[in-house]
Tab-separated table of C-alpha atoms and ligand atoms in Angstrom:
chain	number	residue	atom	x	y	z
A	12	MET	CA	20.467	-37.096	-68.135
A	13	GLY	CA	20.614	-33.717	-69.827
A	14	GLU	CA	18.246	-32.607	-72.524
A	15	GLU	CA	19.365	-33.606	-75.998
A	16	LYS	CA	20.983	-30.700	-77.802
A	17	ARG	CA	18.828	-29.134	-80.464
A	18	LEU	CA	19.981	-29.891	-84.021
A	19	ILE	CA	18.575	-27.957	-86.936
A	20	TYR	CA	20.034	-29.317	-90.154
A	21	LEU	CA	19.875	-26.686	-92.885
A	22	ASP	CA	22.556	-28.011	-95.220
A	23	ASN	CA	20.505	-30.240	-97.476
A	24	ALA	CA	22.326	-28.973	-100.571
A	25	ALA	CA	25.473	-30.646	-99.189
A	26	THR	CA	23.734	-33.915	-98.429
A	27	THR	CA	20.438	-35.248	-97.091
A	28	LYS	CA	19.343	-37.835	-94.580
A	29	THR	CA	18.707	-41.222	-96.171
A	30	ALA	CA	14.964	-41.846	-95.866
A	31	PRO	CA	14.105	-44.838	-93.633
A	32	GLU	CA	12.037	-46.452	-96.421
A	33	VAL	CA	15.082	-46.190	-98.696
A	34	VAL	CA	17.334	-47.870	-96.113
A	35	GLU	CA	14.705	-50.576	-95.692
A	36	ALA	CA	14.690	-51.275	-99.427
A	37	MET	CA	18.501	-51.536	-99.455
A	38	LEU	CA	19.089	-53.808	-96.459
A	39	PRO	CA	18.321	-57.242	-97.978
A	40	TYR	CA	20.904	-56.596	-100.705
A	41	PHE	CA	23.751	-56.562	-98.180
A	42	THR	CA	23.173	-59.731	-96.208
A	43	GLU	CA	20.651	-61.926	-98.017
A	44	LEU	CA	20.564	-61.135	-101.727
A	45	TYR	CA	24.256	-60.404	-102.122
A	46	GLY	CA	24.813	-62.217	-105.414
A	47	ASN	CA	26.872	-60.632	-108.172
A	48	PRO	CA	24.445	-59.531	-110.904
A	49	SER	CA	26.832	-60.863	-113.566
A	50	SER	CA	26.774	-64.455	-112.276
A	51	VAL	CA	24.664	-67.083	-114.042
A	52	TYR	CA	23.015	-69.027	-111.206
A	53	ASN	CA	19.504	-68.309	-110.103
A	54	PHE	CA	20.536	-66.772	-106.743
A	55	SER	CA	22.097	-63.815	-108.577
A	56	GLN	CA	19.043	-63.122	-110.691
A	57	LYS	CA	17.479	-61.160	-107.830
A	58	SER	CA	20.392	-58.705	-107.878
A	59	LYS	CA	20.105	-58.331	-111.601
A	60	GLU	CA	16.327	-57.864	-111.527
A	61	THR	CA	16.506	-55.242	-108.812
A	62	ILE	CA	18.925	-53.141	-110.878
A	63	THR	CA	16.517	-53.333	-113.803
A	64	LYS	CA	13.711	-52.213	-111.498
A	65	ALA	CA	15.736	-49.231	-110.195
A	66	ARG	CA	16.583	-48.211	-113.761
A	67	GLU	CA	12.867	-48.310	-114.606
A	68	GLN	CA	11.901	-46.324	-111.501
A	69	ILE	CA	14.388	-43.570	-112.340
A	70	ALA	CA	13.626	-43.494	-116.073
A	71	ALA	CA	9.899	-43.152	-115.315
A	72	THR	CA	10.475	-39.952	-113.327
A	73	LEU	CA	12.361	-38.359	-116.256
A	74	GLY	CA	10.266	-39.548	-119.187
A	75	ALA	CA	13.328	-41.543	-120.326
A	76	GLN	CA	13.911	-45.165	-121.394
A	77	PRO	CA	15.428	-47.477	-118.746
A	78	GLU	CA	18.359	-48.312	-121.040
A	79	GLU	CA	19.250	-44.611	-121.166
A	80	ILE	CA	20.141	-44.596	-117.426
A	81	TYR	CA	23.776	-45.472	-116.586
A	82	PHE	CA	24.695	-45.837	-112.914
A	83	THR	CA	27.894	-44.200	-111.659
A	84	GLY	CA	29.653	-43.809	-108.315
A	85	SER	CA	28.643	-40.153	-107.832
A	86	GLY	CA	27.287	-37.003	-109.417
A	87	THR	CA	30.892	-35.914	-109.864
A	88	GLU	CA	31.652	-39.029	-111.903
A	89	ALA	CA	28.572	-38.479	-114.086
A	90	ASP	CA	29.708	-34.891	-114.779
A	91	ASN	CA	33.249	-36.025	-115.637
A	92	TRP	CA	31.908	-38.719	-117.919
A	93	ALA	CA	29.503	-36.414	-119.753
A	94	LEU	CA	32.195	-33.880	-120.557
A	95	LYS	CA	35.287	-36.008	-121.149
A	96	ALA	CA	33.664	-38.803	-123.084
A	97	THR	CA	31.608	-36.593	-125.425
A	98	ALA	CA	34.650	-34.389	-125.989
A	99	GLU	CA	36.541	-37.453	-127.129
A	100	ALA	CA	33.727	-38.996	-129.163
A	101	TYR	CA	32.915	-35.777	-131.069
A	102	ARG	CA	36.457	-34.496	-131.483
A	103	SER	CA	36.383	-35.006	-135.244
A	104	LYS	CA	33.421	-32.613	-135.406
A	105	GLY	CA	34.974	-29.885	-133.269
A	106	ASN	CA	36.800	-28.964	-130.075
A	107	HIS	CA	34.601	-26.247	-128.604
A	108	ILE	CA	32.486	-26.583	-125.454
A	109	ILE	CA	30.198	-23.990	-123.876
A	110	THR	CA	29.482	-23.942	-120.141
A	111	THR	CA	29.067	-21.335	-117.386
A	112	LYS	CA	31.086	-19.632	-114.665
A	113	ILE	CA	28.755	-20.870	-111.921
A	114	GLU	CA	28.999	-24.636	-112.418
A	115	HIS	CA	29.852	-27.052	-109.624
A	116	HIS	CA	33.568	-27.887	-109.374
A	117	ALA	CA	32.849	-31.264	-110.985
A	118	ILE	CA	32.178	-29.370	-114.224
A	119	LEU	CA	34.539	-26.411	-113.667
A	120	HIS	CA	37.609	-28.532	-113.043
A	121	THR	CA	36.742	-31.005	-115.803
A	122	GLY	CA	36.371	-28.107	-118.248
A	123	GLN	CA	39.734	-26.724	-117.146
A	124	TRP	CA	41.298	-30.164	-117.653
A	125	LEU	CA	39.840	-30.310	-121.171
A	126	GLU	CA	41.338	-26.874	-121.899
A	127	LYS	CA	44.748	-28.382	-121.147
A	128	HIS	CA	44.018	-31.220	-123.564
A	129	GLY	CA	43.254	-29.352	-126.756
A	130	PHE	CA	39.664	-28.216	-126.195
A	131	GLU	CA	38.394	-24.659	-126.132
A	132	VAL	CA	35.856	-23.755	-123.479
A	133	THR	CA	33.603	-20.681	-123.380
A	134	TRP	CA	32.674	-19.833	-119.776
A	135	LEU	CA	29.402	-17.903	-119.935
A	136	ASP	CA	28.678	-15.038	-117.566
A	137	VAL	CA	25.407	-14.870	-115.661
A	138	ASP	CA	23.273	-11.890	-114.665
A	139	GLU	CA	23.009	-10.493	-111.126
A	140	PHE	CA	20.550	-13.256	-110.180
A	141	GLY	CA	22.722	-16.040	-111.559
A	142	VAL	CA	20.712	-16.633	-114.741
A	143	VAL	CA	22.512	-17.503	-117.997
A	144	LYS	CA	21.985	-14.893	-120.733
A	145	LEU	CA	20.489	-16.649	-123.745
A	146	ASP	CA	21.721	-14.090	-126.293
A	147	GLU	CA	25.288	-14.608	-125.057
A	148	LEU	CA	24.847	-18.328	-125.331
A	149	LYS	CA	23.705	-17.945	-128.961
A	150	LYS	CA	26.645	-15.659	-129.731
A	151	ALA	CA	29.098	-18.148	-128.269
A	152	ILE	CA	28.076	-20.930	-130.646
A	153	ARG	CA	30.678	-21.767	-133.328
A	154	PRO	CA	30.713	-24.315	-136.146
A	155	THR	CA	33.089	-26.328	-133.942
A	156	THR	CA	30.833	-26.354	-130.858
A	157	ILE	CA	30.111	-29.935	-129.829
A	158	LEU	CA	28.595	-29.573	-126.363
A	159	ILE	CA	26.651	-27.134	-124.192
A	160	SER	CA	26.678	-27.941	-120.470
A	161	VAL	CA	24.567	-25.759	-118.163
A	162	MET	CA	23.558	-26.777	-114.652
A	163	PHE	CA	19.817	-27.130	-114.019
A	164	ALA	CA	19.887	-25.350	-110.663
A	165	ASN	CA	22.808	-23.854	-108.786
A	166	ASN	CA	23.943	-25.532	-105.573
A	167	GLU	CA	24.917	-22.301	-103.807
A	168	ILE	CA	22.344	-19.656	-104.683
A	169	GLY	CA	19.601	-21.993	-105.938
A	170	THR	CA	18.993	-20.205	-109.246
A	171	VAL	CA	17.091	-22.344	-111.766
A	172	GLN	CA	18.198	-21.901	-115.392
A	173	PRO	CA	15.940	-21.571	-118.476
A	174	ILE	CA	16.693	-25.185	-119.360
A	175	GLN	CA	13.999	-25.618	-122.009
A	176	GLU	CA	15.192	-22.545	-123.949
A	177	ILE	CA	18.805	-23.702	-123.721
A	178	GLY	CA	17.761	-27.162	-124.915
A	179	GLU	CA	15.947	-25.631	-127.875
A	180	ILE	CA	18.966	-23.531	-128.846
A	181	ALA	CA	21.229	-26.591	-128.662
A	182	LYS	CA	18.807	-28.666	-130.714
A	183	GLU	CA	18.417	-25.986	-133.415
A	184	HIS	CA	22.187	-25.958	-133.864
A	185	GLY	CA	22.643	-29.725	-133.680
A	186	ILE	CA	24.749	-29.427	-130.522
A	187	LEU	CA	24.563	-31.878	-127.608
A	188	PHE	CA	23.086	-30.544	-124.380
A	189	HIS	CA	24.182	-31.788	-120.964
A	190	THR	CA	22.804	-30.565	-117.648
A	191	ASP	CA	24.126	-31.120	-114.127
A	192	ALA	CA	20.787	-31.739	-112.418
A	193	VAL	CA	22.247	-32.936	-109.118
A	194	GLN	CA	20.358	-30.232	-107.186
A	195	ALA	CA	17.232	-30.199	-109.322
A	196	PHE	CA	16.425	-33.909	-109.660
A	197	GLY	CA	13.861	-34.749	-106.983
A	198	GLN	CA	13.041	-31.098	-106.300
A	199	LEU	CA	11.735	-29.984	-109.700
A	200	PRO	CA	9.766	-31.909	-112.338
A	201	ILE	CA	12.043	-32.873	-115.253
A	202	ASN	CA	11.113	-34.371	-118.608
A	203	VAL	CA	14.139	-34.950	-120.828
A	204	ASP	CA	12.133	-34.844	-124.071
A	205	GLU	CA	10.220	-31.642	-123.320
A	206	LEU	CA	13.425	-29.931	-122.209
A	207	HIS	CA	15.564	-31.336	-125.085
A	208	ILE	CA	18.157	-32.736	-122.693
A	209	ASP	CA	20.679	-35.192	-124.208
A	210	MET	CA	22.597	-35.959	-121.012
A	211	LEU	CA	21.781	-35.388	-117.356
A	212	SER	CA	23.808	-35.994	-114.182
A	213	SER	CA	22.330	-36.795	-110.798
A	214	SER	CA	23.341	-38.092	-107.363
A	215	ALA	CA	21.238	-40.122	-104.897
A	216	HIS	CA	22.459	-38.507	-101.666
A	217	LYS	CA	20.932	-35.156	-102.627
A	218	LEU	CA	17.393	-36.629	-102.631
A	219	ASN	CA	17.303	-38.751	-99.478
A	220	GLY	CA	19.135	-41.649	-101.120
A	221	PRO	CA	22.494	-43.179	-100.160
A	222	LYS	CA	25.911	-41.613	-100.770
A	223	GLY	CA	28.211	-43.015	-103.445
A	224	VAL	CA	25.757	-43.629	-106.268
A	225	GLY	CA	24.769	-41.416	-109.174
A	226	PHE	CA	23.661	-41.807	-112.737
A	227	LEU	CA	24.171	-40.268	-116.134
A	228	TYR	CA	21.167	-40.198	-118.450
A	229	ILE	CA	22.411	-40.571	-122.025
A	230	ARG	CA	19.855	-40.154	-124.796
A	231	LYS	CA	19.764	-43.025	-127.275
A	232	GLY	CA	21.879	-42.166	-130.301
A	233	VAL	CA	24.391	-40.007	-128.449
A	234	LYS	CA	27.872	-41.345	-129.181
A	235	ILE	CA	29.649	-41.498	-125.889
A	236	ARG	CA	32.766	-43.444	-124.948
A	237	SER	CA	33.084	-45.944	-122.153
A	238	PHE	CA	34.278	-44.196	-119.055
A	239	VAL	CA	35.569	-47.083	-116.977
A	240	HIS	CA	37.018	-50.048	-118.865
A	241	GLY	CA	36.652	-53.609	-117.639
A	242	GLY	CA	33.628	-55.898	-117.524
A	243	ALA	CA	30.381	-55.602	-119.455
A	244	GLN	CA	28.361	-53.762	-116.772
A	245	GLU	CA	26.178	-50.764	-117.737
A	246	ARG	CA	26.090	-51.878	-121.367
A	247	LYS	CA	29.918	-51.952	-121.449
A	248	ARG	CA	30.093	-48.217	-120.829
A	249	ARG	CA	30.884	-48.133	-117.127
A	250	ALA	CA	32.576	-51.295	-115.924
A	251	GLY	CA	32.786	-52.507	-112.331
A	252	THR	CA	30.547	-54.720	-110.213
A	253	GLU	CA	27.363	-52.787	-109.576
A	254	ASN	CA	26.704	-51.112	-106.217
A	255	VAL	CA	23.535	-53.173	-105.860
A	256	PRO	CA	22.287	-51.821	-102.493
A	257	GLY	CA	23.122	-48.265	-103.583
A	258	ILE	CA	21.295	-48.673	-106.876
A	259	VAL	CA	18.261	-50.159	-105.101
A	260	GLY	CA	18.357	-47.188	-102.741
A	261	TYR	CA	18.564	-44.790	-105.647
A	262	GLY	CA	15.516	-46.334	-107.326
A	263	ALA	CA	13.542	-46.113	-104.076
A	264	ALA	CA	14.682	-42.517	-103.442
A	265	ALA	CA	13.740	-41.395	-106.968
A	266	GLU	CA	10.332	-43.033	-106.726
A	267	ARG	CA	9.774	-41.478	-103.290
A	268	ALA	CA	10.936	-38.020	-104.436
A	269	ALA	CA	8.533	-38.077	-107.376
A	270	ARG	CA	5.643	-39.302	-105.214
A	271	THR	CA	6.162	-36.666	-102.488
A	272	MET	CA	7.392	-33.792	-104.683
A	273	LYS	CA	4.341	-31.570	-104.732
A	274	GLU	CA	3.533	-31.656	-101.027
A	275	ARG	CA	7.160	-31.587	-99.892
A	276	THR	CA	8.295	-28.710	-102.087
A	277	ASP	CA	5.143	-26.636	-101.446
A	278	LYS	CA	5.895	-26.822	-97.741
A	279	GLU	CA	9.579	-26.046	-98.228
A	280	ARG	CA	8.849	-23.113	-100.541
A	281	GLU	CA	6.493	-21.576	-97.994
A	282	LEU	CA	8.997	-21.900	-95.132
A	283	ARG	CA	11.844	-20.719	-97.371
A	284	ASP	CA	9.893	-17.535	-98.159
A	285	TYR	CA	9.048	-17.068	-94.498
A	286	LEU	CA	12.762	-17.346	-93.661
A	287	ILE	CA	13.797	-14.978	-96.461
A	288	ASN	CA	11.186	-12.379	-95.597
A	289	ARG	CA	11.991	-12.373	-91.895
A	290	VAL	CA	15.765	-12.167	-92.379
A	291	LEU	CA	15.561	-9.359	-94.956
A	292	LYS	CA	13.148	-7.431	-92.775
A	293	GLU	CA	14.752	-7.961	-89.391
A	294	VAL	CA	18.485	-7.961	-90.136
A	295	PRO	CA	19.704	-4.642	-91.604
A	296	TYR	CA	22.371	-4.460	-94.374
A	297	THR	CA	21.480	-7.890	-95.684
A	298	ARG	CA	20.828	-9.118	-99.224
A	299	LEU	CA	19.341	-12.234	-100.742
A	300	ASN	CA	21.591	-13.896	-103.314
A	301	GLY	CA	20.002	-15.554	-106.322
A	302	HIS	CA	16.604	-14.999	-107.896
A	303	ARG	CA	13.546	-14.268	-105.768
A	304	THR	CA	11.315	-16.844	-107.524
A	305	LYS	CA	13.431	-18.785	-110.042
A	306	ARG	CA	15.123	-20.677	-107.236
A	307	LEU	CA	15.132	-24.136	-105.702
A	308	PRO	CA	12.232	-24.631	-103.279
A	309	ASN	CA	14.567	-25.252	-100.339
A	310	ASN	CA	17.347	-22.702	-100.924
A	311	ALA	CA	18.029	-19.411	-99.158
A	312	ASN	CA	21.364	-17.601	-99.522
A	313	PHE	CA	22.142	-14.325	-97.757
A	314	SER	CA	25.016	-11.875	-97.540
A	315	PHE	CA	25.399	-9.935	-94.314
A	316	GLN	CA	27.533	-6.840	-94.646
A	317	PHE	CA	30.348	-6.456	-92.080
A	318	VAL	CA	30.153	-10.127	-91.103
A	319	GLU	CA	32.657	-12.899	-91.730
A	320	GLY	CA	30.821	-15.987	-93.034
A	321	GLU	CA	33.039	-18.504	-91.237
A	322	SER	CA	32.519	-16.811	-87.850
A	323	LEU	CA	28.794	-16.772	-88.454
A	324	LEU	CA	28.806	-20.509	-89.254
A	325	ILE	CA	30.790	-21.387	-86.140
A	326	MET	CA	28.433	-19.414	-83.911
A	327	LEU	CA	25.356	-20.901	-85.569
A	328	ASP	CA	26.885	-24.320	-84.906
A	329	MET	CA	27.068	-23.475	-81.201
A	330	ASP	CA	23.305	-22.937	-81.383
A	331	GLY	CA	22.902	-26.356	-83.057
A	332	ILE	CA	22.308	-24.941	-86.536
A	333	CYS	CA	24.075	-26.503	-89.559
A	334	GLY	CA	24.485	-24.098	-92.463
A	335	SER	CA	27.091	-23.455	-95.110
A	336	SER	CA	29.042	-20.525	-96.442
A	337	GLY	CA	28.863	-21.725	-100.016
A	338	SER	CA	29.510	-25.159	-101.376
A	339	ALA	CA	30.949	-27.853	-99.165
A	340	CYS	CA	33.882	-28.020	-101.558
A	341	THR	CA	35.015	-24.443	-100.967
A	342	SER	CA	34.662	-24.464	-97.202
A	343	GLY	CA	38.046	-24.603	-95.565
A	344	SER	CA	39.511	-22.359	-98.230
A	345	LEU	CA	39.553	-18.604	-97.887
A	346	ASP	CA	38.665	-17.886	-101.506
A	347	PRO	CA	35.211	-16.418	-101.855
A	348	SER	CA	32.730	-18.485	-103.818
A	349	HIS	CA	33.124	-18.325	-107.615
A	350	VAL	CA	29.328	-18.206	-107.872
A	351	LEU	CA	28.974	-15.122	-105.676
A	352	LEU	CA	31.778	-13.391	-107.595
A	353	ALA	CA	30.060	-14.305	-110.898
A	354	ILE	CA	26.834	-12.563	-109.831
A	355	GLY	CA	28.927	-9.450	-109.179
A	356	LEU	CA	29.352	-9.399	-105.401
A	357	PRO	CA	32.483	-7.642	-104.153
A	358	HIS	CA	34.883	-9.923	-102.217
A	359	GLU	CA	34.039	-8.523	-98.793
A	360	ILE	CA	30.313	-9.133	-99.254
A	361	ALA	CA	30.836	-12.569	-100.789
A	362	HIS	CA	32.758	-13.444	-97.608
A	363	GLY	CA	29.772	-12.699	-95.393
A	364	SER	CA	27.444	-15.210	-97.000
A	365	LEU	CA	25.265	-17.927	-95.554
A	366	ARG	CA	23.446	-20.719	-97.388
A	367	LEU	CA	20.555	-22.424	-95.619
A	368	THR	CA	18.877	-25.335	-97.406
A	369	LEU	CA	15.705	-26.805	-95.929
A	370	SER	CA	14.260	-30.301	-95.794
A	371	GLU	CA	10.693	-31.493	-95.331
A	372	GLU	CA	11.430	-32.019	-91.632
A	373	ILE	CA	12.001	-28.328	-90.920
A	374	THR	CA	9.168	-26.568	-89.075
A	375	ARG	CA	8.113	-22.953	-88.647
A	376	GLU	CA	9.351	-23.116	-85.032
A	377	ASP	CA	12.769	-24.179	-86.320
A	378	ILE	CA	12.847	-21.186	-88.654
A	379	ASP	CA	11.826	-18.833	-85.828
A	380	TYR	CA	14.679	-20.189	-83.693
A	381	VAL	CA	17.139	-19.811	-86.611
A	382	VAL	CA	16.094	-16.218	-87.349
A	383	GLU	CA	16.501	-15.231	-83.683
A	384	SER	CA	19.918	-16.876	-83.627
A	385	ILE	CA	21.029	-15.094	-86.822
A	386	LYS	CA	19.865	-11.736	-85.467
A	387	LYS	CA	21.771	-12.208	-82.226
A	388	ILE	CA	24.971	-13.447	-83.900
A	389	VAL	CA	25.056	-10.849	-86.682
A	390	GLU	CA	24.585	-8.082	-84.143
A	391	HIS	CA	27.362	-9.525	-81.984
A	392	LEU	CA	29.819	-9.920	-84.881
A	393	ARG	CA	29.100	-6.419	-86.141
A	394	SER	CA	29.643	-4.979	-82.675
A	395	MET	CA	33.232	-6.235	-82.941
A	396	SER	CA	33.804	-4.989	-86.495
A	397	PRO	CA	35.854	-1.791	-86.936
A	398	LEU	CA	34.431	-1.495	-90.478
A	399	TYR	CA	30.908	-1.495	-89.121
A	400	GLU	CA	31.840	1.086	-86.489
A	401	ASP	CA	33.319	3.375	-89.179
A	402	PHE	CA	30.301	2.870	-91.386
A	403	MET	CA	27.878	3.758	-88.603
A	404	LYS	CA	29.893	6.874	-87.696
A	405	ARG	CA	29.877	8.081	-91.293
A	406	ASN	CA	26.182	7.452	-91.742
A	407	HIS	CA	24.746	8.842	-88.529
B	523	PLP	C1	26.606	-32.338	-104.956
B	523	PLP	C2	26.738	-31.868	-106.354
B	523	PLP	C3	27.580	-32.536	-107.275
B	523	PLP	C4	28.440	-33.698	-106.874
B	523	PLP	O1	27.718	-34.859	-106.581
B	523	PLP	P1	28.441	-35.994	-105.706
B	523	PLP	O2	27.579	-37.193	-105.832
B	523	PLP	O3	28.486	-35.466	-104.303
B	523	PLP	O4	29.792	-36.205	-106.278
B	523	PLP	C5	27.615	-32.078	-108.563
B	523	PLP	N1	26.890	-31.013	-108.970
B	523	PLP	C6	26.072	-30.353	-108.120
B	523	PLP	C7	25.273	-29.216	-108.635
B	523	PLP	C8	25.974	-30.756	-106.783
B	523	PLP	O5	25.182	-30.082	-105.955
C-alpha cells in the first residue's frame, strides 16, 4: 500500500468540511425523526421543535429574534430574496438601489435582472484595497433610493467593509440596509442592532455546516414579499417542506462557530499572516490583493506577475494543494475576476491571481509546504514565459 497522497485544502471560501458534531446532530432527522413539521401528530412535533431550536441558536449569535430568521435553500436564494422582494414591496416609494461592483454573482446578477425590470442600480466603486468609499455612497443616495446592499466581507480578496458606518448612513436616510454576510458569518462577530442591519444573508456550508441551506435575517417591520409561494412554512414567506436535517445542521454549525470563533480565528489570522509574509518576501514580483488588516481571518489573495493563474492552480493540485483563482463561479471562464478589476488591477495581473483560504485544521507545516510549492511553480512558469524573459532583459 502506498502512502496516502497529501491533501492541503485551502479553498474554504468555496466551501468547508461539515464538522463531525454537526453531522452527528443531523443524522437522527433522516432516519428516525423524519416527520413533516407541518403534520399534527405527536411524532412530527420533534421536527418542528428542532427547527425552533435552530432558529434560536442562529438568532442568539446575531443578537436577533428567532422569528426574524427565515431559512432558505442557499446563500444565493437569500440574496435573490432580499433584493427582488424588497424591490417589489417598496416600489411605490422608489426604484433606486445602491450596491457595489465587488458583490458576489448572487447580488450582481440579481441587480442586473432588476435593471431590466424597471429599477435603477448604482454600482459603487471601491478603493485599491476593495473598501467602499463612504462619501460616494452618500452622494449616490436619492429620494427614490429604497435599498443599500453591501457585502460584509468579500469572498475573493477578503476585504471587510465598514458595515456599521454604512448601516448608520442607511438609517439616517430611512433606507433599508441588506448585507451579504455569507463569508463573514461565523468568522466575524456580528450584531444586527449595533450594525443597523435590516437584512442579512448567510449560508451553512461556509461555516462547517451542510450544503443547501441558508437563511435571510429580516428585521421585524421590514415589508418583504413572500419569495416562494405555497404552504405556510417560514411564516408564509418561503413555502416548501423544511430541510429539517439541514436546518438542524445549520443551528449546530452556527452555535459551534460562535463558541470556537475566538480561538479558531486567532489561529487562522496568525497562519494567514505567516503565509502572506513569506510569500511576499520570498517570491519576487508578487502583490497581496485586498487590505492588509481589514480582511477575513482566513483569506490570502496574491497576484504573481508573469504567471497564468490557471496553470498555477493545476500545478498546485499536482502537489495536493487546493486553491482558487477567484470565486468558484468564475473558474472555467477566461474573464478575469470583476473584483480584481474593480480594485484597479490590469487584466494580465488579475489573470495571475491565487486565493488561498485557511481552515482551523491547517498547520504551520502545511503553510511551509505550500510556500515551497508556490516558489517552485512560480519560478518554473516564469522560466517558460517570453514576457518574463523580455522583462528580465530590459531590467538587468
Ligand atoms: C458562497 C457565497 C454565496 C452563495 O452562497 P451559496 O449558499 O453557495 O449559494 C453568496 N455570497 C457570498 C459572498 C459567498 O461567498
